[in-house]
């Protein structure tokens, strides 16, 4: 069977902003329960020439008919394969929470495929691989999931209190929690891509010291940036975070043409 390069791209990547002659492709990985469209508002904050893609994990929204991923390999392997044909233009990755782990694993695989480092990796709201905390929320059933979502914020009470909406989102949350809570990072060699770790000062999931340990997972440059806020600081701090991502890719911020 012949498989075209367009198939994995269309399956895994949602273009949120495209250009005829891009100078950088920024690919964003959402948190557990999240979807590609979470990053749609970033498009208006990017300078001319920057393409924006959101990664669409299976089992949600337009991929509701696809079975949920059960291992990190199920996510990072296909996404790296989907990105390889796009890497004629520099590619940078951003991931938040579970998405940070998926972005890191994707960067490792994509570096190997390309034989060179990427334009940058920004990991947000997650400890370094050697500092990951053990948790087992996925074993506690629906109520444990809902309690954890309320603890972290970022999910509206409208969704959490509505039985019909919960019936839609809970299976995806259960699958994502199970994947990330059973994921055990391998003690692999550091990547060559430069890493920026972003964390907030009141995140119950990660402390700045745990985020700073990402510096041991790259032979490139490293930067730690601490924002004010909780686990979902990236919503109220969106403008400053996007500016930080651009600086991490050696793009000036603010860009002259940025709205």
PDB file of C-alpha atoms in Angstrom:
ATOM      1  CA  UNK A   1       0.000   0.000   0.000  1.00  0.00           C
ATOM      2  CA  UNK A   2       1.319   3.436  -0.887  1.00  0.00           C
ATOM      3  CA  UNK A   3       1.084   5.972   1.932  1.00  0.00           C
ATOM      4  CA  UNK A   4       1.469   9.620   0.951  1.00  0.00           C
ATOM      5  CA  UNK A   5       3.260  12.099   3.171  1.00  0.00           C
ATOM      6  CA  UNK A   6       0.064  14.162   3.355  1.00  0.00           C
ATOM      7  CA  UNK A   7      -1.813  11.482   5.308  1.00  0.00           C
ATOM      8  CA  UNK A   8       0.062  11.646   8.633  1.00  0.00           C
ATOM      9  CA  UNK A   9       0.190  15.449   8.395  1.00  0.00           C
ATOM     10  CA  UNK A  10      -3.568  15.719   7.960  1.00  0.00           C
ATOM     11  CA  UNK A  11      -4.188  13.167  10.696  1.00  0.00           C
ATOM     12  CA  UNK A  12      -1.966  14.699  13.384  1.00  0.00           C
ATOM     13  CA  UNK A  13      -1.495  18.402  12.593  1.00  0.00           C
ATOM     14  CA  UNK A  14      -4.083  21.172  12.457  1.00  0.00           C
ATOM     15  CA  UNK A  15      -2.831  24.281  10.648  1.00  0.00           C
ATOM     16  CA  UNK A  16      -3.779  27.325  12.728  1.00  0.00           C
ATOM     17  CA  UNK A  17      -1.825  29.795  10.604  1.00  0.00           C
ATOM     18  CA  UNK A  18      -0.068  29.154   7.291  1.00  0.00           C
ATOM     19  CA  UNK A  19       2.212  31.166   5.016  1.00  0.00           C
ATOM     20  CA  UNK A  20       3.297  30.775   1.407  1.00  0.00           C
ATOM     21  CA  UNK A  21       6.947  31.307   2.367  1.00  0.00           C
ATOM     22  CA  UNK A  22       7.301  30.447   6.070  1.00  0.00           C
ATOM     23  CA  UNK A  23      10.495  31.147   7.996  1.00  0.00           C
ATOM     24  CA  UNK A  24       9.581  29.024  11.019  1.00  0.00           C
ATOM     25  CA  UNK A  25       6.989  26.357  11.829  1.00  0.00           C
ATOM     26  CA  UNK A  26       5.838  26.394  15.462  1.00  0.00           C
ATOM     27  CA  UNK A  27       4.125  23.168  16.522  1.00  0.00           C
ATOM     28  CA  UNK A  28       2.142  23.131  19.795  1.00  0.00           C
ATOM     29  CA  UNK A  29       1.266  20.063  21.888  1.00  0.00           C
ATOM     30  CA  UNK A  30      -1.788  20.367  24.205  1.00  0.00           C
ATOM     31  CA  UNK A  31      -2.224  19.202  27.795  1.00  0.00           C
ATOM     32  CA  UNK A  32      -4.175  16.095  28.895  1.00  0.00           C
ATOM     33  CA  UNK A  33      -7.749  16.395  27.639  1.00  0.00           C
ATOM     34  CA  UNK A  34      -6.733  19.253  25.339  1.00  0.00           C
ATOM     35  CA  UNK A  35      -6.979  19.616  21.578  1.00  0.00           C
ATOM     36  CA  UNK A  36      -5.168  21.399  18.770  1.00  0.00           C
ATOM     37  CA  UNK A  37      -7.563  24.356  18.808  1.00  0.00           C
ATOM     38  CA  UNK A  38      -6.400  25.336  22.319  1.00  0.00           C
ATOM     39  CA  UNK A  39      -3.605  27.294  20.608  1.00  0.00           C
ATOM     40  CA  UNK A  40      -5.771  29.004  17.990  1.00  0.00           C
ATOM     41  CA  UNK A  41      -5.488  32.422  19.701  1.00  0.00           C
ATOM     42  CA  UNK A  42      -1.687  32.300  19.410  1.00  0.00           C
ATOM     43  CA  UNK A  43      -1.961  32.945  15.667  1.00  0.00           C
ATOM     44  CA  UNK A  44      -2.755  36.636  16.109  1.00  0.00           C
ATOM     45  CA  UNK A  45       0.336  37.101  18.311  1.00  0.00           C
ATOM     46  CA  UNK A  46       2.869  35.718  15.827  1.00  0.00           C
ATOM     47  CA  UNK A  47       4.888  37.821  13.397  1.00  0.00           C
ATOM     48  CA  UNK A  48       4.643  37.489   9.642  1.00  0.00           C
ATOM     49  CA  UNK A  49       6.196  34.321   8.294  1.00  0.00           C
ATOM     50  CA  UNK A  50       5.605  32.104  11.312  1.00  0.00           C
ATOM     51  CA  UNK A  51       3.364  29.113  10.712  1.00  0.00           C
ATOM     52  CA  UNK A  52       1.413  27.650  13.616  1.00  0.00           C
ATOM     53  CA  UNK A  53       0.231  24.063  13.985  1.00  0.00           C
ATOM     54  CA  UNK A  54      -1.635  22.347  16.802  1.00  0.00           C
ATOM     55  CA  UNK A  55      -1.164  18.621  17.348  1.00  0.00           C
ATOM     56  CA  UNK A  56      -4.463  16.740  17.378  1.00  0.00           C
ATOM     57  CA  UNK A  57      -4.214  13.632  19.539  1.00  0.00           C
ATOM     58  CA  UNK A  58      -6.602  10.784  18.633  1.00  0.00           C
ATOM     59  CA  UNK A  59      -9.940  10.256  20.376  1.00  0.00           C
ATOM     60  CA  UNK A  60     -11.230  13.862  20.490  1.00  0.00           C
ATOM     61  CA  UNK A  61     -13.059  16.417  18.349  1.00  0.00           C
ATOM     62  CA  UNK A  62     -12.533  15.596  14.643  1.00  0.00           C
ATOM     63  CA  UNK A  63     -10.595  12.443  15.682  1.00  0.00           C
ATOM     64  CA  UNK A  64     -13.317  11.171  18.023  1.00  0.00           C
ATOM     65  CA  UNK A  65     -13.530   7.960  15.994  1.00  0.00           C
ATOM     66  CA  UNK A  66      -9.828   7.150  16.423  1.00  0.00           C
ATOM     67  CA  UNK A  67      -8.824   5.048  19.393  1.00  0.00           C
ATOM     68  CA  UNK A  68      -7.011   6.837  22.207  1.00  0.00           C
ATOM     69  CA  UNK A  69      -3.231   6.500  22.379  1.00  0.00           C
ATOM     70  CA  UNK A  70      -2.040   4.164  25.110  1.00  0.00           C
ATOM     71  CA  UNK A  71       1.716   4.772  25.064  1.00  0.00           C
ATOM     72  CA  UNK A  72       4.051   7.680  24.426  1.00  0.00           C
ATOM     73  CA  UNK A  73       5.308   5.884  21.313  1.00  0.00           C
ATOM     74  CA  UNK A  74       1.748   6.018  19.933  1.00  0.00           C
ATOM     75  CA  UNK A  75       1.950   9.829  19.976  1.00  0.00           C
ATOM     76  CA  UNK A  76       5.576  10.894  19.507  1.00  0.00           C
ATOM     77  CA  UNK A  77       6.407   8.429  16.737  1.00  0.00           C
ATOM     78  CA  UNK A  78       3.612   9.402  14.322  1.00  0.00           C
ATOM     79  CA  UNK A  79       3.955  13.121  15.051  1.00  0.00           C
ATOM     80  CA  UNK A  80       7.696  13.008  14.298  1.00  0.00           C
ATOM     81  CA  UNK A  81       6.912  11.186  11.056  1.00  0.00           C
ATOM     82  CA  UNK A  82       4.291  13.817  10.173  1.00  0.00           C
ATOM     83  CA  UNK A  83       6.743  16.659  10.842  1.00  0.00           C
ATOM     84  CA  UNK A  84       9.716  15.270   8.939  1.00  0.00           C
ATOM     85  CA  UNK A  85       8.433  16.366   5.490  1.00  0.00           C
ATOM     86  CA  UNK A  86       7.836  19.878   6.871  1.00  0.00           C
ATOM     87  CA  UNK A  87      11.355  20.284   8.259  1.00  0.00           C
ATOM     88  CA  UNK A  88      12.750  21.982   5.170  1.00  0.00           C
ATOM     89  CA  UNK A  89      11.725  25.061   7.151  1.00  0.00           C
ATOM     90  CA  UNK A  90      13.042  25.346  10.761  1.00  0.00           C
ATOM     91  CA  UNK A  91      10.658  23.638  13.188  1.00  0.00           C
ATOM     92  CA  UNK A  92      10.185  24.592  16.864  1.00  0.00           C
ATOM     93  CA  UNK A  93       8.065  22.666  19.373  1.00  0.00           C
ATOM     94  CA  UNK A  94       6.049  23.899  22.369  1.00  0.00           C
ATOM     95  CA  UNK A  95       4.241  21.618  24.809  1.00  0.00           C
ATOM     96  CA  UNK A  96       2.328  22.220  28.024  1.00  0.00           C
ATOM     97  CA  UNK A  97       1.978  19.673  30.855  1.00  0.00           C
ATOM     98  CA  UNK A  98       1.450  16.265  29.201  1.00  0.00           C
ATOM     99  CA  UNK A  99       2.173  18.047  25.919  1.00  0.00           C
ATOM    100  CA  UNK A 100       5.654  18.967  27.176  1.00  0.00           C
ATOM    101  CA  UNK A 101       6.531  15.285  27.535  1.00  0.00           C
ATOM    102  CA  UNK A 102       5.118  14.498  24.082  1.00  0.00           C
ATOM    103  CA  UNK A 103       6.982  17.449  22.538  1.00  0.00           C
ATOM    104  CA  UNK A 104      10.264  16.327  24.138  1.00  0.00           C
ATOM    105  CA  UNK A 105       9.872  12.752  22.903  1.00  0.00           C
ATOM    106  CA  UNK A 106       8.922  14.064  19.454  1.00  0.00           C
ATOM    107  CA  UNK A 107      11.987  16.320  19.399  1.00  0.00           C
ATOM    108  CA  UNK A 108      14.196  13.343  20.233  1.00  0.00           C
ATOM    109  CA  UNK A 109      12.726  11.270  17.402  1.00  0.00           C
ATOM    110  CA  UNK A 110      12.704  14.124  14.883  1.00  0.00           C
ATOM    111  CA  UNK A 111      16.336  15.015  15.651  1.00  0.00           C
ATOM    112  CA  UNK A 112      17.258  11.419  14.932  1.00  0.00           C
ATOM    113  CA  UNK A 113      15.362  11.426  11.634  1.00  0.00           C
ATOM    114  CA  UNK A 114      16.856  14.761  10.491  1.00  0.00           C
ATOM    115  CA  UNK A 115      20.362  14.344  11.891  1.00  0.00           C
ATOM    116  CA  UNK A 116      20.340  17.879  13.266  1.00  0.00           C
ATOM    117  CA  UNK A 117      18.793  19.887  16.100  1.00  0.00           C
ATOM    118  CA  UNK A 118      15.464  21.687  15.804  1.00  0.00           C
ATOM    119  CA  UNK A 119      14.946  25.438  16.028  1.00  0.00           C
ATOM    120  CA  UNK A 120      13.938  25.091  19.677  1.00  0.00           C
ATOM    121  CA  UNK A 121      11.926  23.180  22.275  1.00  0.00           C
ATOM    122  CA  UNK A 122       9.821  24.978  24.896  1.00  0.00           C
ATOM    123  CA  UNK A 123       8.495  22.780  27.702  1.00  0.00           C
ATOM    124  CA  UNK A 124       5.860  24.238  30.005  1.00  0.00           C
ATOM    125  CA  UNK A 125       4.296  23.140  33.278  1.00  0.00           C
ATOM    126  CA  UNK A 126       6.124  19.836  33.641  1.00  0.00           C
ATOM    127  CA  UNK A 127       9.152  18.610  35.617  1.00  0.00           C
ATOM    128  CA  UNK A 128      12.230  17.388  33.768  1.00  0.00           C
ATOM    129  CA  UNK A 129      12.143  13.682  32.787  1.00  0.00           C
ATOM    130  CA  UNK A 130      14.351  12.681  35.726  1.00  0.00           C
ATOM    131  CA  UNK A 131      12.185  14.628  38.183  1.00  0.00           C
ATOM    132  CA  UNK A 132       8.740  13.362  37.149  1.00  0.00           C
ATOM    133  CA  UNK A 133       6.334  12.854  40.067  1.00  0.00           C
ATOM    134  CA  UNK A 134       4.430   9.592  40.370  1.00  0.00           C
ATOM    135  CA  UNK A 135       0.620   9.864  40.471  1.00  0.00           C
ATOM    136  CA  UNK A 136      -2.306   7.489  39.931  1.00  0.00           C
ATOM    137  CA  UNK A 137      -5.351   9.691  39.434  1.00  0.00           C
ATOM    138  CA  UNK A 138      -6.424   7.519  36.488  1.00  0.00           C
ATOM    139  CA  UNK A 139      -7.062   4.615  38.876  1.00  0.00           C
ATOM    140  CA  UNK A 140      -9.582   6.594  40.934  1.00  0.00           C
ATOM    141  CA  UNK A 141     -12.427   6.777  38.430  1.00  0.00           C
ATOM    142  CA  UNK A 142     -14.433   9.727  37.190  1.00  0.00           C
ATOM    143  CA  UNK A 143     -14.704  11.536  40.517  1.00  0.00           C
ATOM    144  CA  UNK A 144     -10.920  11.490  41.021  1.00  0.00           C
ATOM    145  CA  UNK A 145     -10.463  12.986  37.565  1.00  0.00           C
ATOM    146  CA  UNK A 146     -12.988  15.732  38.199  1.00  0.00           C
ATOM    147  CA  UNK A 147     -11.408  16.555  41.559  1.00  0.00           C
ATOM    148  CA  UNK A 148      -7.990  16.815  39.928  1.00  0.00           C
ATOM    149  CA  UNK A 149      -9.295  19.073  37.168  1.00  0.00           C
ATOM    150  CA  UNK A 150     -10.799  21.405  39.760  1.00  0.00           C
ATOM    151  CA  UNK A 151      -7.472  21.393  41.639  1.00  0.00           C
ATOM    152  CA  UNK A 152      -5.554  22.419  38.535  1.00  0.00           C
ATOM    153  CA  UNK A 153      -8.082  24.910  37.143  1.00  0.00           C
ATOM    154  CA  UNK A 154      -8.333  25.505  33.416  1.00  0.00           C
ATOM    155  CA  UNK A 155     -11.606  23.574  32.947  1.00  0.00           C
ATOM    156  CA  UNK A 156     -14.880  25.456  33.270  1.00  0.00           C
ATOM    157  CA  UNK A 157     -17.497  24.464  35.857  1.00  0.00           C
ATOM    158  CA  UNK A 158     -19.980  24.353  32.952  1.00  0.00           C
ATOM    159  CA  UNK A 159     -18.183  21.293  31.637  1.00  0.00           C
ATOM    160  CA  UNK A 160     -17.486  19.675  34.995  1.00  0.00           C
ATOM    161  CA  UNK A 161     -21.073  20.096  36.267  1.00  0.00           C
ATOM    162  CA  UNK A 162     -22.899  19.013  33.095  1.00  0.00           C
ATOM    163  CA  UNK A 163     -23.439  15.221  32.883  1.00  0.00           C
ATOM    164  CA  UNK A 164     -23.776  15.309  29.088  1.00  0.00           C
ATOM    165  CA  UNK A 165     -20.532  17.235  28.611  1.00  0.00           C
ATOM    166  CA  UNK A 166     -18.746  15.057  31.146  1.00  0.00           C
ATOM    167  CA  UNK A 167     -19.778  11.960  29.185  1.00  0.00           C
ATOM    168  CA  UNK A 168     -17.938  13.404  26.184  1.00  0.00           C
ATOM    169  CA  UNK A 169     -14.725  14.560  27.848  1.00  0.00           C
ATOM    170  CA  UNK A 170     -14.166  12.015  30.632  1.00  0.00           C
ATOM    171  CA  UNK A 171     -13.140   9.074  28.374  1.00  0.00           C
ATOM    172  CA  UNK A 172     -10.480  11.250  26.753  1.00  0.00           C
ATOM    173  CA  UNK A 173      -9.262  12.492  30.136  1.00  0.00           C
ATOM    174  CA  UNK A 174      -9.090   8.955  31.483  1.00  0.00           C
ATOM    175  CA  UNK A 175      -7.009   7.854  28.493  1.00  0.00           C
ATOM    176  CA  UNK A 176      -4.660  10.839  28.669  1.00  0.00           C
ATOM    177  CA  UNK A 177      -4.147  10.539  32.440  1.00  0.00           C
ATOM    178  CA  UNK A 178      -3.465   6.810  32.089  1.00  0.00           C
ATOM    179  CA  UNK A 179      -0.911   7.445  29.330  1.00  0.00           C
ATOM    180  CA  UNK A 180       1.029  10.189  31.087  1.00  0.00           C
ATOM    181  CA  UNK A 181       0.859   8.632  34.572  1.00  0.00           C
ATOM    182  CA  UNK A 182       2.216   5.302  33.307  1.00  0.00           C
ATOM    183  CA  UNK A 183       4.832   6.909  31.044  1.00  0.00           C
ATOM    184  CA  UNK A 184       8.354   6.296  32.329  1.00  0.00           C
ATOM    185  CA  UNK A 185      10.957   8.441  30.526  1.00  0.00           C
ATOM    186  CA  UNK A 186      13.979   6.467  29.386  1.00  0.00           C
ATOM    187  CA  UNK A 187      17.448   7.573  30.472  1.00  0.00           C
ATOM    188  CA  UNK A 188      18.424   8.623  26.965  1.00  0.00           C
ATOM    189  CA  UNK A 189      21.216  10.918  25.817  1.00  0.00           C
ATOM    190  CA  UNK A 190      20.412  14.639  25.899  1.00  0.00           C
ATOM    191  CA  UNK A 191      18.961  16.139  22.749  1.00  0.00           C
ATOM    192  CA  UNK A 192      20.917  18.777  20.826  1.00  0.00           C
ATOM    193  CA  UNK A 193      17.990  21.178  20.450  1.00  0.00           C
ATOM    194  CA  UNK A 194      18.062  24.195  22.766  1.00  0.00           C
ATOM    195  CA  UNK A 195      15.470  24.000  25.536  1.00  0.00           C
ATOM    196  CA  UNK A 196      13.489  26.679  27.356  1.00  0.00           C
ATOM    197  CA  UNK A 197      11.534  25.521  30.430  1.00  0.00           C
ATOM    198  CA  UNK A 198       8.567  27.690  31.427  1.00  0.00           C
ATOM    199  CA  UNK A 199       6.854  27.312  34.797  1.00  0.00           C
ATOM    200  CA  UNK A 200       4.571  29.352  37.018  1.00  0.00           C
ATOM    201  CA  UNK A 201       5.279  30.292  40.607  1.00  0.00           C
ATOM    202  CA  UNK A 202       2.126  28.655  42.046  1.00  0.00           C
ATOM    203  CA  UNK A 203       1.821  25.497  39.943  1.00  0.00           C
ATOM    204  CA  UNK A 204       0.980  22.485  42.158  1.00  0.00           C
ATOM    205  CA  UNK A 205       2.365  20.163  39.470  1.00  0.00           C
ATOM    206  CA  UNK A 206       5.925  21.475  39.166  1.00  0.00           C
ATOM    207  CA  UNK A 207       8.307  23.671  41.119  1.00  0.00           C
ATOM    208  CA  UNK A 208      10.906  25.901  39.437  1.00  0.00           C
ATOM    209  CA  UNK A 209      13.721  23.602  40.607  1.00  0.00           C
ATOM    210  CA  UNK A 210      12.060  20.623  38.937  1.00  0.00           C
ATOM    211  CA  UNK A 211      11.688  22.626  35.726  1.00  0.00           C
ATOM    212  CA  UNK A 212      15.312  23.830  35.912  1.00  0.00           C
ATOM    213  CA  UNK A 213      16.449  20.199  35.734  1.00  0.00           C
ATOM    214  CA  UNK A 214      15.521  20.220  32.040  1.00  0.00           C
ATOM    215  CA  UNK A 215      18.981  21.779  31.504  1.00  0.00           C
ATOM    216  CA  UNK A 216      20.469  18.293  31.931  1.00  0.00           C
ATOM    217  CA  UNK A 217      18.460  17.024  28.947  1.00  0.00           C
ATOM    218  CA  UNK A 218      20.038  19.164  26.241  1.00  0.00           C
ATOM    219  CA  UNK A 219      23.544  19.822  24.988  1.00  0.00           C
ATOM    220  CA  UNK A 220      22.247  23.052  23.482  1.00  0.00           C
ATOM    221  CA  UNK A 221      21.487  26.231  25.344  1.00  0.00           C
ATOM    222  CA  UNK A 222      19.017  26.270  28.229  1.00  0.00           C
ATOM    223  CA  UNK A 223      16.802  28.917  29.775  1.00  0.00           C
ATOM    224  CA  UNK A 224      14.350  28.820  32.679  1.00  0.00           C
ATOM    225  CA  UNK A 225      11.477  31.301  32.744  1.00  0.00           C
ATOM    226  CA  UNK A 226       9.161  31.657  35.758  1.00  0.00           C
ATOM    227  CA  UNK A 227       5.735  33.265  35.250  1.00  0.00           C
ATOM    228  CA  UNK A 228       3.146  34.318  37.805  1.00  0.00           C
ATOM    229  CA  UNK A 229       0.088  32.069  38.036  1.00  0.00           C
ATOM    230  CA  UNK A 230      -1.110  28.503  38.425  1.00  0.00           C
ATOM    231  CA  UNK A 231      -0.907  25.408  36.208  1.00  0.00           C
ATOM    232  CA  UNK A 232      -2.820  27.169  33.455  1.00  0.00           C
ATOM    233  CA  UNK A 233      -0.824  30.395  33.631  1.00  0.00           C
ATOM    234  CA  UNK A 234      -0.435  30.177  29.861  1.00  0.00           C
ATOM    235  CA  UNK A 235      -3.991  31.502  29.356  1.00  0.00           C
ATOM    236  CA  UNK A 236      -3.709  34.849  31.195  1.00  0.00           C
ATOM    237  CA  UNK A 237       0.020  35.126  30.338  1.00  0.00           C
ATOM    238  CA  UNK A 238      -0.437  34.215  26.688  1.00  0.00           C
ATOM    239  CA  UNK A 239       1.134  37.362  25.189  1.00  0.00           C
ATOM    240  CA  UNK A 240       4.296  37.153  27.303  1.00  0.00           C
ATOM    241  CA  UNK A 241       4.585  33.400  26.826  1.00  0.00           C
ATOM    242  CA  UNK A 242       4.376  33.667  23.036  1.00  0.00           C
ATOM    243  CA  UNK A 243       7.031  36.412  23.161  1.00  0.00           C
ATOM    244  CA  UNK A 244       9.216  34.059  25.236  1.00  0.00           C
ATOM    245  CA  UNK A 245       8.745  31.260  22.702  1.00  0.00           C
ATOM    246  CA  UNK A 246       9.859  33.598  19.908  1.00  0.00           C
ATOM    247  CA  UNK A 247      12.945  34.677  21.864  1.00  0.00           C
ATOM    248  CA  UNK A 248      13.762  31.017  22.500  1.00  0.00           C
ATOM    249  CA  UNK A 249      13.831  30.499  18.727  1.00  0.00           C
ATOM    250  CA  UNK A 250      16.174  33.484  18.316  1.00  0.00           C
ATOM    251  CA  UNK A 251      13.368  35.590  16.916  1.00  0.00           C
ATOM    252  CA  UNK A 252      13.113  39.105  18.332  1.00  0.00           C
ATOM    253  CA  UNK A 253      10.112  39.963  20.460  1.00  0.00           C
ATOM    254  CA  UNK A 254       8.224  42.132  20.121  1.00  0.00           C
ATOM    255  CA  UNK A 255       8.412  41.684  16.354  1.00  0.00           C
ATOM    256  CA  UNK A 256       7.987  44.907  14.381  1.00  0.00           C
ATOM    257  CA  UNK A 257       4.860  43.634  12.633  1.00  0.00           C
ATOM    258  CA  UNK A 258       3.303  41.976  15.690  1.00  0.00           C
ATOM    259  CA  UNK A 259      -0.210  43.411  16.269  1.00  0.00           C
TER     260      UNK A 259
END
